């Protein structure tokens, strides 16, 4: 594997960053997780735009122009003969001193890894998954805003550990007010009648790229799409529930906190949206 770091390519063994990089010392940096399908990078522009918004929110000047980052992502795929896979794009604050002040960091580092993706078992898509609500509350939008896709993922990791302990793959996280926010690495949707509902960004959800695509696909299918605050009661009593993410794509949820959702099998709208999503990934994206 050839890994891009600041304009040069390194082998896996030689791809290293300094122990003084504030990305490591403080989780000071931002990242993106991107997919390639059939020789195209899916929603590349959207991912780079979100990266630049995350960077802006933490006052990090990206050391490359957006176009140059897009090109570097495509080049890294090409160098690795990647047609289908997962691309991790990371921008760290860069090398600094042991103090947390970022003004000592001279230059942010850009890292691009183009590799394989670890998928959920195929069975989860056929039968649906069970999830639970966890006690770890979503970070406050006023603290480290979860809209920032930062290298500080402990909030999500703690929730993931709770899900693991409960024996499930994903966890619903609630915000401080008790509204559903999202899962640890996926956004959440419910279907109620002809409505397709997902929590608003103010709930502490990430502006998911897959979330945006699925909202468009839902609208095209004639569903009434809306961002609304929801409680666990709304999820329990939904007709259908599913999660969205670059890694997971669209994955049906059939049990939440022991409550069966709808008929406890992937719903018809969920199945349609999975099919629509697959169809889109087959034909759209930046050619590698
Ligand atoms: N919420 C959070 C907290 C995320 O980290 C999503 C929602 C879905 O967003 P996108 O833009 O992907 O639709 C994410 C994204 C991984 C992995 O390695 C995680 C994500 C994406 C890709 C891989 O677990 N999370």
Short mmCIF file of C-alpha atoms and ligand atoms in Angstrom, two decimals:
data_model
loop_
_atom_site.label_atom_id
_atom_site.label_comp_id
_atom_site.label_asym_id
_atom_site.label_seq_id
_atom_site.Cartn_x
_atom_site.Cartn_y
_atom_site.Cartn_z
CA UNK A 1 0.00 0.00 0.00
CA UNK A 2 1.20 3.52 -0.80
CA UNK A 3 0.18 6.20 1.64
CA UNK A 4 0.08 9.91 0.85
CA UNK A 5 1.61 12.20 3.44
CA UNK A 6 2.09 15.88 2.56
CA UNK A 7 2.64 15.36 -1.13
CA UNK A 8 4.81 12.23 -0.97
CA UNK A 9 4.01 8.52 -1.03
CA UNK A 10 5.30 6.08 1.58
CA UNK A 11 5.09 2.33 2.08
CA UNK A 12 2.97 1.10 4.99
CA UNK A 13 6.10 0.61 7.13
CA UNK A 14 7.45 4.05 6.38
CA UNK A 15 4.20 6.00 6.61
CA UNK A 16 4.75 7.72 9.95
CA UNK A 17 3.93 10.94 11.70
CA UNK A 18 5.74 12.64 14.56
CA UNK A 19 4.85 11.89 18.18
CA UNK A 20 4.73 15.68 18.54
CA UNK A 21 1.89 15.99 16.04
CA UNK A 22 -1.07 17.52 17.86
CA UNK A 23 -3.35 15.13 16.01
CA UNK A 24 -1.84 12.45 18.25
CA UNK A 25 -1.19 14.53 21.38
CA UNK A 26 -4.62 16.20 21.52
CA UNK A 27 -6.83 14.72 18.83
CA UNK A 28 -6.42 18.10 17.16
CA UNK A 29 -7.39 17.57 13.54
CA UNK A 30 -10.19 16.58 11.19
CA UNK A 31 -10.92 13.65 8.92
CA UNK A 32 -13.17 12.09 6.30
CA UNK A 33 -14.14 8.52 5.48
CA UNK A 34 -14.87 8.13 1.75
CA UNK A 35 -15.85 5.17 -0.45
CA UNK A 36 -14.82 4.20 -3.95
CA UNK A 37 -17.14 2.06 -6.06
CA UNK A 38 -16.45 0.63 -9.51
CA UNK A 39 -13.49 2.91 -10.15
CA UNK A 40 -15.20 6.10 -8.97
CA UNK A 41 -14.95 8.05 -5.73
CA UNK A 42 -18.46 8.55 -4.42
CA UNK A 43 -19.47 12.10 -3.41
CA UNK A 44 -15.86 13.26 -3.33
CA UNK A 45 -16.71 16.98 -3.60
CA UNK A 46 -19.17 16.72 -0.73
CA UNK A 47 -16.59 15.03 1.49
CA UNK A 48 -13.95 17.65 0.72
CA UNK A 49 -16.48 20.39 1.42
CA UNK A 50 -17.33 18.86 4.79
CA UNK A 51 -13.61 18.53 5.54
CA UNK A 52 -13.09 22.20 4.86
CA UNK A 53 -16.09 23.10 7.06
CA UNK A 54 -14.69 20.96 9.89
CA UNK A 55 -11.30 22.64 9.43
CA UNK A 56 -12.86 26.10 9.44
CA UNK A 57 -14.71 25.33 12.67
CA UNK A 58 -11.44 24.52 14.44
CA UNK A 59 -9.50 27.38 12.78
CA UNK A 60 -7.27 25.04 10.85
CA UNK A 61 -6.10 26.36 7.49
CA UNK A 62 -6.02 23.46 5.07
CA UNK A 63 -2.48 23.40 3.62
CA UNK A 64 -3.83 22.43 0.18
CA UNK A 65 -6.60 23.88 -1.98
CA UNK A 66 -9.80 21.82 -2.22
CA UNK A 67 -9.08 20.90 -5.84
CA UNK A 68 -5.59 19.74 -4.93
CA UNK A 69 -7.01 17.56 -2.14
CA UNK A 70 -9.53 16.02 -4.57
CA UNK A 71 -6.71 15.33 -7.01
CA UNK A 72 -4.52 13.84 -4.27
CA UNK A 73 -7.36 11.49 -3.22
CA UNK A 74 -7.80 10.31 -6.82
CA UNK A 75 -4.01 9.97 -7.29
CA UNK A 76 -3.73 7.89 -4.13
CA UNK A 77 -6.47 5.57 -5.40
CA UNK A 78 -4.67 5.26 -8.72
CA UNK A 79 -1.31 4.57 -7.09
CA UNK A 80 -2.96 1.75 -5.13
CA UNK A 81 -4.98 0.35 -8.03
CA UNK A 82 -8.05 0.93 -5.91
CA UNK A 83 -11.39 0.58 -7.65
CA UNK A 84 -13.54 -0.37 -4.67
CA UNK A 85 -12.57 0.50 -1.15
CA UNK A 86 -12.32 2.95 1.66
CA UNK A 87 -10.35 6.18 1.71
CA UNK A 88 -9.33 7.79 4.97
CA UNK A 89 -8.40 11.43 4.61
CA UNK A 90 -6.86 13.01 7.71
CA UNK A 91 -5.62 16.53 8.37
CA UNK A 92 -3.75 16.94 11.64
CA UNK A 93 -2.79 20.23 13.26
CA UNK A 94 0.83 19.21 12.66
CA UNK A 95 4.02 19.07 14.69
CA UNK A 96 4.11 21.37 17.70
CA UNK A 97 5.37 21.53 21.27
CA UNK A 98 4.00 19.59 24.24
CA UNK A 99 1.72 22.50 25.14
CA UNK A 100 -1.76 22.36 23.67
CA UNK A 101 -1.59 25.76 22.01
CA UNK A 102 -2.02 25.15 18.27
CA UNK A 103 -0.14 28.34 17.39
CA UNK A 104 3.09 26.41 17.91
CA UNK A 105 2.16 24.03 15.10
CA UNK A 106 3.84 25.26 11.92
CA UNK A 107 2.00 23.31 9.29
CA UNK A 108 -0.94 20.88 9.21
CA UNK A 109 -0.29 17.45 7.74
CA UNK A 110 -2.47 15.79 5.11
CA UNK A 111 -2.64 11.99 5.14
CA UNK A 112 -4.53 9.83 2.64
CA UNK A 113 -4.90 6.08 3.05
CA UNK A 114 -6.73 4.14 0.34
CA UNK A 115 -7.52 0.67 1.57
CA UNK A 116 -10.14 -1.98 2.13
CA UNK A 117 -13.34 -1.48 4.02
CA UNK A 118 -14.57 -3.66 6.83
CA UNK A 119 -18.23 -4.21 6.19
CA UNK A 120 -21.06 -5.37 8.40
CA UNK A 121 -21.93 -9.03 7.79
CA UNK A 122 -24.22 -9.50 4.79
CA UNK A 123 -26.82 -11.04 7.09
CA UNK A 124 -27.39 -7.66 8.80
CA UNK A 125 -28.72 -6.26 5.53
CA UNK A 126 -30.98 -9.24 4.93
CA UNK A 127 -32.33 -9.61 8.47
CA UNK A 128 -31.69 -6.19 9.97
CA UNK A 129 -29.74 -5.31 13.08
CA UNK A 130 -30.53 -4.89 16.74
CA UNK A 131 -29.29 -1.77 18.49
CA UNK A 132 -29.55 -0.30 21.97
CA UNK A 133 -29.57 3.18 23.48
CA UNK A 134 -26.48 3.86 25.55
CA UNK A 135 -25.83 6.04 28.59
CA UNK A 136 -23.01 8.06 27.03
CA UNK A 137 -24.62 11.36 26.02
CA UNK A 138 -23.75 13.04 22.74
CA UNK A 139 -21.19 15.82 23.00
CA UNK A 140 -22.85 19.21 23.39
CA UNK A 141 -23.09 21.30 20.23
CA UNK A 142 -21.66 24.09 22.35
CA UNK A 143 -18.64 22.07 23.45
CA UNK A 144 -16.99 19.97 20.73
CA UNK A 145 -19.75 20.24 18.13
CA UNK A 146 -20.37 16.74 16.72
CA UNK A 147 -20.89 18.40 13.32
CA UNK A 148 -17.10 18.75 13.28
CA UNK A 149 -15.66 15.48 12.05
CA UNK A 150 -12.68 15.83 14.36
CA UNK A 151 -9.99 13.39 15.42
CA UNK A 152 -11.57 13.54 18.87
CA UNK A 153 -13.89 10.53 18.59
CA UNK A 154 -13.88 9.38 22.21
CA UNK A 155 -17.53 10.32 22.68
CA UNK A 156 -18.42 7.89 19.88
CA UNK A 157 -15.91 5.26 20.97
CA UNK A 158 -17.29 5.20 24.52
CA UNK A 159 -20.77 4.65 23.10
CA UNK A 160 -19.43 1.93 20.76
CA UNK A 161 -17.88 0.14 23.75
CA UNK A 162 -21.26 0.20 25.48
CA UNK A 163 -22.84 -1.29 22.35
CA UNK A 164 -20.14 -4.00 22.28
CA UNK A 165 -20.78 -4.83 25.93
CA UNK A 166 -24.50 -5.10 25.18
CA UNK A 167 -23.67 -7.49 22.33
CA UNK A 168 -24.84 -5.28 19.45
CA UNK A 169 -23.08 -3.46 16.61
CA UNK A 170 -24.44 0.03 17.03
CA UNK A 171 -25.80 2.37 19.68
CA UNK A 172 -28.32 5.17 19.69
CA UNK A 173 -26.91 8.24 21.39
CA UNK A 174 -29.22 10.80 22.94
CA UNK A 175 -28.35 14.44 23.38
CA UNK A 176 -28.46 16.32 26.68
CA UNK A 177 -32.18 17.01 26.22
CA UNK A 178 -32.98 13.35 25.68
CA UNK A 179 -33.65 13.58 21.95
CA UNK A 180 -32.21 11.00 19.59
CA UNK A 181 -29.06 12.31 17.94
CA UNK A 182 -27.45 9.54 15.88
CA UNK A 183 -25.39 6.39 16.28
CA UNK A 184 -21.63 6.10 16.83
CA UNK A 185 -20.70 6.17 13.14
CA UNK A 186 -24.04 6.35 11.37
CA UNK A 187 -27.05 8.66 11.11
CA UNK A 188 -30.49 7.33 12.02
CA UNK A 189 -33.79 7.48 10.12
CA UNK A 190 -37.31 6.34 10.81
CA UNK A 191 -40.23 5.82 8.44
CA UNK A 192 -43.69 6.67 9.75
CA UNK A 193 -46.51 6.34 7.23
CA UNK A 194 -45.25 8.25 4.20
CA UNK A 195 -42.79 10.30 6.25
CA UNK A 196 -39.04 9.79 6.23
CA UNK A 197 -37.66 11.42 9.38
CA UNK A 198 -34.16 12.04 10.72
CA UNK A 199 -32.91 14.20 13.61
CA UNK A 200 -31.74 17.73 12.74
CA UNK A 201 -28.09 18.76 13.00
CA UNK A 202 -28.93 20.68 16.18
CA UNK A 203 -29.56 17.31 17.86
CA UNK A 204 -25.81 16.67 17.72
CA UNK A 205 -25.85 14.64 14.51
CA UNK A 206 -23.17 14.71 11.86
CA UNK A 207 -24.13 16.18 8.50
CA UNK A 208 -23.81 12.73 6.96
CA UNK A 209 -23.14 12.54 3.24
CA UNK A 210 -25.13 9.30 3.04
CA UNK A 211 -27.88 10.98 5.08
CA UNK A 212 -28.12 13.72 2.45
CA UNK A 213 -28.21 11.20 -0.41
CA UNK A 214 -30.92 9.12 1.29
CA UNK A 215 -33.04 12.21 1.97
CA UNK A 216 -32.89 12.97 -1.78
CA UNK A 217 -33.67 9.38 -2.73
CA UNK A 218 -36.59 9.31 -0.28
CA UNK A 219 -38.02 12.50 -1.74
CA UNK A 220 -37.68 11.04 -5.26
CA UNK A 221 -39.63 8.01 -4.08
CA UNK A 222 -42.41 10.34 -2.96
CA UNK A 223 -41.74 10.22 0.77
CA UNK A 224 -42.24 13.34 2.82
CA UNK A 225 -38.74 14.01 4.13
CA UNK A 226 -38.18 16.07 7.29
CA UNK A 227 -35.58 16.75 9.96
CA UNK A 228 -37.33 16.56 13.31
CA UNK A 229 -36.42 16.03 16.92
CA UNK A 230 -37.44 12.55 17.99
CA UNK A 231 -37.49 10.62 21.21
CA UNK A 232 -36.95 6.92 21.75
CA UNK A 233 -40.75 6.55 21.84
CA UNK A 234 -40.88 7.75 18.22
CA UNK A 235 -38.24 5.21 17.21
CA UNK A 236 -39.95 2.32 19.05
CA UNK A 237 -43.25 3.11 17.33
CA UNK A 238 -41.87 3.74 13.85
CA UNK A 239 -42.89 1.52 10.92
CA UNK A 240 -39.26 1.20 9.87
CA UNK A 241 -35.85 2.26 11.09
CA UNK A 242 -32.45 2.27 9.39
CA UNK A 243 -28.97 3.73 9.72
CA UNK A 244 -26.88 5.47 7.06
CA UNK A 245 -23.14 5.95 6.70
CA UNK A 246 -20.35 5.75 4.16
CA UNK A 247 -19.26 2.41 5.59
CA UNK A 248 -22.67 0.95 6.44
CA UNK A 249 -24.51 2.48 3.44
CA UNK A 250 -28.17 1.85 4.40
CA UNK A 251 -28.63 -0.81 7.07
CA UNK A 252 -32.04 -1.87 8.40
CA UNK A 253 -32.68 -1.78 12.15
CA UNK A 254 -35.30 -4.21 13.42
CA UNK A 255 -34.90 -4.18 17.21
CA UNK A 256 -34.26 -1.12 19.39
CA UNK A 257 -33.81 -1.64 23.14
CA UNK A 258 -35.62 -4.97 22.83
CA UNK A 259 -38.63 -3.42 21.04
CA UNK A 260 -39.45 -4.84 17.63
CA UNK A 261 -39.66 -2.15 14.96
CA UNK A 262 -42.61 -2.70 12.63
CA UNK A 263 -42.71 -6.35 11.61
CA UNK A 264 -39.13 -6.84 12.96
CA UNK A 265 -37.78 -7.29 9.45
CA UNK A 266 -36.34 -4.82 6.93
CA UNK A 267 -39.22 -2.62 5.79
CA UNK A 268 -40.29 -2.05 2.21
CA UNK A 269 -39.11 1.58 2.08
CA UNK A 270 -35.81 0.60 3.63
CA UNK A 271 -35.35 -2.11 0.99
CA UNK A 272 -36.19 0.32 -1.80
CA UNK A 273 -33.76 2.90 -0.48
CA UNK A 274 -31.01 0.27 -0.18
CA UNK A 275 -31.62 -0.65 -3.84
CA UNK A 276 -31.69 3.01 -4.91
CA UNK A 277 -28.47 3.70 -3.03
CA UNK A 278 -26.69 0.75 -4.66
CA UNK A 279 -27.91 1.86 -8.07
CA UNK A 280 -26.51 5.35 -7.47
CA UNK A 281 -23.10 4.12 -6.32
CA UNK A 282 -22.87 2.09 -9.55
CA UNK A 283 -23.10 5.15 -11.79
CA UNK A 284 -21.98 8.22 -9.90
CA UNK A 285 -18.67 9.52 -8.55
CA UNK A 286 -15.38 11.09 -9.64
CA UNK A 287 -13.60 8.71 -12.03
CA UNK A 288 -10.29 7.42 -10.66
N1 LIG B 1 -22.23 9.97 12.21
C1 LIG B 1 -20.95 9.87 12.61
C2 LIG B 1 -20.61 10.18 14.00
C3 LIG B 1 -19.98 9.45 11.70
O1 LIG B 1 -18.71 9.34 12.07
C4 LIG B 1 -21.70 9.25 10.02
C5 LIG B 1 -22.61 9.69 10.96
C6 LIG B 1 -22.18 9.00 8.63
O2 LIG B 1 -21.71 10.03 7.79
P1 LIG B 1 -21.42 9.76 6.25
O3 LIG B 1 -20.94 11.07 5.74
O4 LIG B 1 -20.35 8.67 6.19
O5 LIG B 1 -22.67 9.33 5.65
C7 LIG B 1 -20.36 9.13 10.38
C8 LIG B 1 -19.35 8.66 9.38
C9 LIG B 1 -15.70 3.80 10.33
C10 LIG B 1 -16.40 4.79 9.48
O6 LIG B 1 -14.52 3.53 10.04
C11 LIG B 1 -17.20 5.76 10.07
C12 LIG B 1 -17.83 6.72 9.28
C13 LIG B 1 -17.67 6.69 7.92
C14 LIG B 1 -16.89 5.71 7.35
C15 LIG B 1 -16.24 4.74 8.13
O7 LIG B 1 -16.29 3.33 11.31
N2 LIG B 1 -18.59 7.63 9.94
#
